[in-house]
XYZ file of N, CA and C in Angstrom:
429
model
N -17.033 0.247 -67.632
C -16.328 1.500 -67.425
C -15.156 1.574 -68.385
N -14.948 2.722 -68.951
C -13.829 2.927 -69.860
C -12.645 3.405 -69.051
N -11.534 2.719 -69.234
C -10.334 3.079 -68.486
C -9.246 3.484 -69.464
N -8.514 4.531 -69.125
C -7.444 5.017 -69.979
C -6.264 4.062 -70.019
N -5.420 4.208 -71.019
C -4.246 3.345 -71.135
C -3.249 3.629 -70.019
N -2.531 2.587 -69.638
C -1.535 2.753 -68.586
C -0.164 2.364 -69.118
N 0.801 3.180 -68.820
C 2.185 2.931 -69.205
C 2.997 2.945 -67.920
N 3.457 1.791 -67.455
C 4.117 1.721 -66.144
C 5.534 2.275 -66.094
N 5.990 2.903 -67.146
C 7.341 3.453 -67.173
C 7.299 4.971 -67.383
N 6.353 5.621 -66.759
C 6.212 7.063 -66.882
C 7.137 7.807 -65.942
N 7.426 9.046 -66.286
C 8.222 9.928 -65.441
C 7.503 11.266 -65.381
N 7.326 11.776 -64.163
C 6.732 13.088 -63.965
C 7.759 14.001 -63.310
N 7.550 15.281 -63.424
C 8.474 16.256 -62.853
C 7.679 17.231 -62.006
N 8.203 17.533 -60.831
C 7.514 18.418 -59.900
C 8.550 19.086 -59.018
N 8.084 19.791 -58.013
C 8.971 20.373 -57.013
C 8.541 19.865 -55.650
N 9.426 19.950 -54.695
C 9.110 19.462 -53.353
C 7.878 20.168 -52.827
N 6.992 19.385 -52.214
C 5.790 19.930 -51.618
C 4.600 19.993 -52.547
N 4.815 19.806 -53.851
C 3.704 19.871 -54.796
C 3.291 18.514 -55.332
N 4.154 17.535 -55.305
C 3.869 16.270 -55.968
C 2.956 15.348 -55.169
N 2.745 15.601 -53.906
C 1.953 14.692 -53.089
C 0.538 15.197 -52.840
N 0.213 16.332 -53.393
C -1.120 16.889 -53.218
C -2.086 16.298 -54.215
N -3.074 17.069 -54.533
C -4.109 16.598 -55.447
C -3.750 16.833 -56.906
N -2.545 17.285 -57.179
C -2.133 17.576 -58.550
C -1.945 16.314 -59.368
N -1.750 16.499 -60.660
C -1.627 15.363 -61.564
C -0.320 14.600 -61.382
N 0.726 15.253 -60.847
C 1.999 14.563 -60.664
C 1.886 13.406 -59.689
N 0.949 13.469 -58.746
C 0.823 12.395 -57.771
C 0.208 11.149 -58.385
N -0.346 11.256 -59.595
C -0.963 10.100 -60.224
C -0.074 9.459 -61.287
N 1.161 9.903 -61.415
C 2.080 9.341 -62.398
C 2.346 7.889 -62.037
N 2.205 7.008 -63.018
C 2.500 5.602 -62.798
C 3.968 5.392 -63.163
N 4.829 5.620 -62.204
C 6.266 5.538 -62.431
C 6.991 6.405 -61.429
N 7.926 7.198 -61.900
C 8.769 8.017 -61.042
C 8.373 9.485 -61.119
N 8.460 10.196 -59.995
C 8.276 11.648 -59.976
C 9.595 12.242 -59.488
N 10.192 13.075 -60.332
C 11.510 13.631 -60.049
C 11.423 15.131 -59.803
N 12.355 15.632 -58.992
C 12.429 17.055 -58.674
C 13.003 17.819 -59.866
N 12.313 18.873 -60.285
C 12.771 19.682 -61.420
C 14.086 20.401 -61.140
N 14.336 20.707 -59.880
C 15.541 21.447 -59.537
C 16.777 20.588 -59.396
N 16.617 19.369 -58.875
C 17.782 18.536 -58.577
C 17.832 17.216 -59.342
N 16.708 16.759 -59.870
C 16.659 15.455 -60.531
C 16.463 14.305 -59.569
N 16.365 14.599 -58.272
C 16.187 13.561 -57.250
C 14.773 12.988 -57.294
N 14.633 11.752 -56.836
C 13.326 11.117 -56.692
C 12.590 11.783 -55.536
N 11.345 12.172 -55.759
C 10.558 12.821 -54.711
C 9.792 11.778 -53.899
N 9.671 12.060 -52.607
C 8.959 11.181 -51.687
C 7.848 11.951 -50.999
N 6.804 11.235 -50.632
C 5.712 11.809 -49.845
C 5.844 11.273 -48.428
N 5.898 12.171 -47.465
C 6.018 11.763 -46.075
C 5.326 12.744 -45.170
N 5.111 12.326 -43.947
C 4.447 13.183 -42.977
C 5.368 14.318 -42.552
N 6.645 13.987 -42.326
C 7.611 14.982 -41.894
C 8.503 15.352 -43.086
N 8.506 16.626 -43.517
C 9.351 17.022 -44.644
C 10.824 16.712 -44.376
N 11.505 16.221 -45.406
C 12.922 15.926 -45.290
C 13.216 14.493 -44.918
N 12.247 13.789 -44.354
C 12.439 12.377 -44.028
C 11.797 11.541 -45.120
N 12.395 10.392 -45.389
C 11.863 9.572 -46.480
C 10.466 9.064 -46.141
N 9.736 8.769 -47.156
C 8.387 8.235 -47.043
C 8.163 7.318 -48.228
N 7.001 7.407 -48.814
C 6.721 6.613 -49.997
C 7.025 7.448 -51.239
N 7.468 6.807 -52.323
C 7.729 7.575 -53.550
C 6.483 8.316 -54.003
N 6.675 9.480 -54.623
C 5.558 10.336 -55.020
C 4.712 9.719 -56.128
N 5.288 8.916 -56.999
C 4.525 8.297 -58.080
C 3.732 7.100 -57.592
N 2.991 6.505 -58.485
C 2.148 5.359 -58.158
C 2.826 4.044 -58.513
N 4.105 3.972 -58.338
C 4.810 2.740 -58.658
C 5.281 2.738 -60.088
N 5.334 1.591 -60.656
C 5.792 1.467 -62.031
C 6.566 0.184 -62.182
N 7.094 -0.049 -63.353
C 7.775 -1.298 -63.626
C 9.280 -1.233 -63.584
N 9.841 -0.111 -63.137
C 11.295 0.035 -63.123
C 11.937 -0.901 -62.105
N 13.056 -1.505 -62.509
C 13.872 -2.251 -61.549
C 14.745 -1.244 -60.810
N 15.454 -1.700 -59.807
C 16.339 -0.807 -59.061
C 17.416 -0.193 -59.935
N 18.011 -0.997 -60.818
C 19.057 -0.506 -61.714
C 18.490 0.508 -62.701
N 17.290 0.241 -63.210
C 16.671 1.159 -64.167
C 16.306 2.482 -63.494
N 15.811 2.399 -62.275
C 15.500 3.612 -61.524
C 16.764 4.429 -61.328
N 17.863 3.765 -60.994
C 19.145 4.454 -60.797
C 19.612 5.125 -62.086
N 19.412 4.464 -63.242
C 19.816 5.059 -64.523
C 19.016 6.326 -64.823
N 17.704 6.271 -64.586
C 16.851 7.433 -64.862
C 17.220 8.589 -63.933
N 17.389 8.293 -62.643
C 17.727 9.333 -61.674
C 19.115 9.904 -61.958
N 20.059 9.054 -62.331
C 21.416 9.517 -62.636
C 21.396 10.492 -63.813
N 20.646 10.163 -64.857
C 20.552 11.073 -66.005
C 19.898 12.388 -65.573
N 18.828 12.307 -64.791
C 18.139 13.525 -64.348
C 19.050 14.394 -63.487
N 19.802 13.778 -62.585
C 20.717 14.542 -61.722
C 21.817 15.212 -62.536
N 22.379 14.488 -63.495
C 23.467 15.076 -64.291
C 22.940 16.222 -65.151
N 21.722 16.092 -65.675
C 21.138 17.158 -66.483
C 20.738 18.361 -65.623
N 20.354 18.107 -64.357
C 19.910 19.189 -63.466
C 21.065 19.902 -62.781
N 22.274 19.397 -62.928
C 23.427 19.957 -62.227
C 23.706 21.414 -62.584
N 23.264 21.839 -63.744
C 23.534 23.210 -64.180
C 22.289 24.090 -64.072
N 21.633 24.058 -62.917
C 20.509 24.970 -62.687
C 19.128 24.394 -62.898
N 18.967 23.120 -62.742
C 17.642 22.525 -62.869
C 17.406 21.918 -64.244
N 16.276 21.258 -64.377
C 15.947 20.575 -65.619
C 15.197 21.510 -66.572
N 15.694 21.620 -67.780
C 14.995 22.375 -68.817
C 13.996 21.429 -69.493
N 13.225 21.952 -70.424
C 12.280 21.103 -71.161
C 13.022 20.032 -71.956
N 14.164 20.387 -72.526
C 14.963 19.408 -73.269
C 15.492 18.321 -72.340
N 15.910 18.719 -71.138
C 16.393 17.740 -70.159
C 15.274 16.790 -69.762
N 14.095 17.342 -69.509
C 12.948 16.507 -69.135
C 12.603 15.540 -70.264
N 12.689 16.017 -71.501
C 12.417 15.154 -72.656
C 13.425 14.010 -72.740
N 14.699 14.307 -72.462
C 15.734 13.267 -72.507
C 15.489 12.210 -71.434
N 15.110 12.641 -70.240
C 14.835 11.695 -69.150
C 13.597 10.859 -69.473
N 12.571 11.515 -69.994
C 11.351 10.802 -70.372
C 11.644 9.796 -71.483
N 12.496 10.178 -72.432
C 12.851 9.267 -73.523
C 13.590 8.041 -72.996
N 14.490 8.229 -72.026
C 15.185 7.089 -71.428
C 14.169 6.151 -70.769
N 13.208 6.706 -70.033
C 12.186 5.885 -69.388
C 11.347 5.141 -70.426
N 11.019 5.818 -71.518
C 10.251 5.178 -72.592
C 11.053 4.047 -73.218
N 12.340 4.269 -73.438
C 13.201 3.222 -73.994
C 13.272 2.016 -73.056
N 13.334 2.270 -71.770
C 13.344 1.177 -70.790
C 12.026 0.413 -70.872
N 10.925 1.144 -70.958
C 9.619 0.495 -71.086
C 9.527 -0.358 -72.341
N 10.041 0.161 -73.454
C 10.022 -0.605 -74.702
C 10.854 -1.876 -74.589
N 11.967 -1.804 -73.853
C 12.793 -3.000 -73.687
C 12.058 -4.087 -72.897
N 11.019 -3.698 -72.157
C 10.197 -4.663 -71.414
C 8.931 -5.033 -72.186
N 8.811 -4.538 -73.428
C 7.666 -4.883 -74.256
C 6.497 -3.917 -74.166
N 6.688 -2.801 -73.510
C 5.632 -1.789 -73.413
C 5.931 -0.661 -74.389
N 4.887 -0.054 -74.864
C 5.029 1.155 -75.688
C 4.106 2.204 -75.090
N 4.559 3.433 -75.035
C 3.670 4.467 -74.508
C 2.463 4.590 -75.434
N 1.305 4.869 -74.876
C 0.125 4.985 -75.723
C 0.251 6.179 -76.660
N -0.242 6.036 -77.888
C -0.197 7.169 -78.810
C -1.096 8.301 -78.316
N -0.891 9.480 -78.865
C -1.629 10.663 -78.428
C -3.144 10.453 -78.509
N -3.623 9.871 -79.606
C -5.073 9.671 -79.759
C -5.625 8.775 -78.652
N -4.881 7.738 -78.300
C -5.332 6.836 -77.245
C -5.289 7.507 -75.881
N -4.278 8.353 -75.632
C -4.225 9.077 -74.358
C -5.404 10.027 -74.238
N -5.751 10.704 -75.343
C -6.867 11.642 -75.310
C -8.200 10.926 -75.137
N -8.406 9.843 -75.867
C -9.679 9.145 -75.749
C -9.764 8.376 -74.442
N -8.632 7.997 -73.894
C -8.661 7.304 -72.607
C -9.141 8.208 -71.492
N -8.742 9.467 -71.515
C -9.157 10.392 -70.475
C -10.482 11.061 -70.804
N -10.799 11.197 -72.081
C -12.048 11.858 -72.464
C -13.093 10.862 -72.946
N -12.780 9.587 -72.893
C -13.671 8.554 -73.404
C -15.095 8.620 -72.896
N -15.332 8.546 -71.591
C -16.717 8.583 -71.097
C -17.420 9.881 -71.453
N -16.694 10.981 -71.415
C -17.288 12.273 -71.754
C -17.574 12.341 -73.251
N -16.671 11.822 -74.044
C -16.875 11.821 -75.489
C -18.087 11.014 -75.894
N -18.290 9.870 -75.247
C -19.467 9.052 -75.534
C -20.731 9.802 -75.138
N -20.717 10.436 -73.980
C -21.882 11.191 -73.514
C -22.209 12.356 -74.430
N -21.182 13.115 -74.826
C -21.396 14.252 -75.724
C -21.914 13.764 -77.072
N -21.364 12.671 -77.563
C -21.823 12.116 -78.838
C -23.285 11.709 -78.793
N -23.698 11.076 -77.712
C -25.103 10.681 -77.573
C -26.021 11.895 -77.491
N -25.609 12.912 -76.741
C -26.415 14.136 -76.628
C -26.556 14.795 -78.008
N -25.472 14.870 -78.767
C -25.541 15.454 -80.112
C -26.443 14.642 -81.031
N -26.366 13.336 -80.947
C -27.193 12.476 -81.778
C -28.676 12.675 -81.469
N -29.027 12.688 -80.193
C -30.417 12.917 -79.790
C -30.847 14.326 -80.195
N -29.968 15.303 -80.005
C -30.292 16.674 -80.388
C -30.565 16.803 -81.879
N -29.752 16.164 -82.694
C -29.976 16.195 -84.141
C -31.289 15.522 -84.513
N -31.608 14.413 -83.867
C -32.871 13.721 -84.139
C -34.061 14.597 -83.773
N -34.004 15.254 -82.632
C -35.086 16.144 -82.213
C -35.199 17.324 -83.175
N -34.080 17.905 -83.568
C -34.091 19.020 -84.515
C -34.685 18.583 -85.850
N -34.267 17.435 -86.334
C -34.785 16.925 -87.604
C -36.275 16.674 -87.546
N -36.739 16.146 -86.457
C -38.161 15.870 -86.300
C -38.965 17.173 -86.184
N -38.451 18.138 -85.421
C -39.206 19.375 -85.184
C -39.229 20.286 -86.414
N -38.232 20.215 -87.269
C -38.212 21.056 -88.462
C -38.815 20.363 -89.676
N -39.194 19.137 -89.541
C -39.762 18.395 -90.649
C -38.709 17.867 -91.606
N -37.458 18.009 -91.263
C -36.362 17.536 -92.129
C -36.466 16.039 -92.352
N -36.904 15.325 -91.326
C -36.976 13.865 -91.424
C -38.130 13.412 -92.324
N -39.106 14.299 -92.573
C -40.273 13.940 -93.380
C -40.046 14.159 -94.872
N -38.923 14.740 -95.242
C -38.634 15.003 -96.674
C -38.345 13.704 -97.396
N -38.721 13.642 -98.689
C -38.456 12.410 -99.455
C -37.014 12.238 -99.832
């Protein structure tokens, strides 16, 4: 089985009530933060009471988690997190990951990691299709 690359220092952004469903934010391997406040989001049975963190864990220590959340909260203080704010928080998390010897996967690896099995299947179908086309048109019989 082909498995996509994993980076244990990821940060996702969501809003309360959306991060624990079937959306992609619930599969973040790291922290999931509230776009409005910068707070760490939790999944629980009763809204407002703590539960388990919305992300799938990660490699952050307690101090590192506090640094990421502190930056997110300070950036969100003026009306929520903008795209630039989210980028700054994500960059801090990436820098923390690099300090532990991890590097986020490059774009090509992220794409092939998620599309890998499908890409192999599509490639095989195209290869067989070309062979059948070549055989049926007599292209393969040419000198």
